[in-house]
């Protein structure tokens, strides 16, 4: 099943070719003035410019050819040479019928034969996930769902932060506290205890203390640096202790991601490429790509065309410790080898853009990506509090993810009560619904903002059941579910949709736009397009619903066709919500 706009593009391209004009000018898109036309082709203007003739004359010739195709109900020239197009209701109905029968709902196949590694989430061992990781998780998860739906082979990787200075900070803090002396005893030949000396709660308490100690006291910082270097160099006790940190953190993180409905194919981390670092560095040195600079080993990545200074990528500090960029570079080596990807997409805070620029340049310079692998940073803006500064708890601390979800769940519960929803359901179910609504509110608010923009976290607004919110869309889906359930109870049949009214026509057109929107959201890495689409779809359904009888329609064939339209709308809405990672309650 080809997207309708693509089908029309093929027809218009033929018309341009038949006039001896480049067929690319036949590009047809969904009209941005839906009050004037369903589709538009603007190619006559650039074509005329290229041929040095009058655009209106070109448009007339193209329009004359298009008119002979029975798919069009209207072909009109507007302004200097825009071609406005409507298709017949028959054409719409045929395609809606085909879409209803297609399990993929006509999703584009942009990823056939292609693999992408998507790097997102990126929480750090021993630190609780905070809202900074929330955006990465929500946007990254939407990307992996969308890429998969568009037929990509996707390998998602959480890329745990488990090899940096925070490891040395924890180790030295534990040494100071004397909690687990065996890991520090250099005469101990192993083995080390199987049971972790610390729990996740311990780590969450220890880390901030350790980090504050290093900030306050340069000697403590030196100690933590030395411990990091020793850990990386392979000191057995430190490695054993580190393993425990990673294991307890992973268990906690898996639960947290689970509660968000986010899953990863790989749970690799910075440390997992440890063995690749030494050979990579030896190779870069041998080829003269890595050089010494102020005691550190670096890869210079500046280019003559740079407008601002791009510092070199540091591979090794003078104490031998590796840095964030070193593990990221080695991770590229690993991914290229093990996944043979076409694309590695990093969904990470926009503030790390400079870091990725350095890593990507170093990777390309060293030829690590061959000529096939594309490296791309899809950055995102900050979630701010009402004061316009990065979101914090009321006490000014870092907002933890589970506290945030609890807050959203509570707010959603209040909204449900205000709206008179789910009131008489069993307590368990009510709680589960509130949680689903709370998470939908957070996810939709996050995804509907332009990825790169900062936005203000406003739970009161996000959880409303009116307006462009996650809860509104969940409610819209639940409403259609209940119409269809009632229809089944009454034994009413459903049939392929028909178009008899303006509302039905607009709804069907919106449904048929799904593949285009999925393709555009992928191409621009823009979940917000899916959000806009879902909201418009729900609104079009609402108009259709308020203007037409459905269950109360006396004409059986018409009722069946309208139920078919409800059914297709639900399928499409559920699909888009699923791409956004939003669940639909069975009832509300
Ligand atoms: N752990 C990092 C952080 O908290 C994010 C990791 C992003 N992914 C990557 N390959 N660098 O900032």
PDB file of C-alpha atoms in Angstrom, residues 63 175 178 240 305 335 450 458 554:
ATOM      1  CA  UNK A  63      -3.349  20.552 -14.878  1.00  0.00           C
ATOM      2  CA  UNK A 175      37.087   2.988  51.551  1.00  0.00           C
ATOM      3  CA  UNK A 178      35.457   1.189  55.955  1.00  0.00           C
ATOM      4  CA  UNK A 240      34.787  -6.769  41.981  1.00  0.00           C
ATOM      5  CA  UNK A 305      36.223  25.793   8.063  1.00  0.00           C
ATOM      6  CA  UNK A 335      28.754  -1.293  17.156  1.00  0.00           C
ATOM      7  CA  UNK A 450       9.668  20.446  19.398  1.00  0.00           C
ATOM      8  CA  UNK A 458       3.383  22.014  34.136  1.00  0.00           C
ATOM      9  CA  UNK A 554     -31.475   3.238  11.289  1.00  0.00           C
TER      10      UNK A 554
END
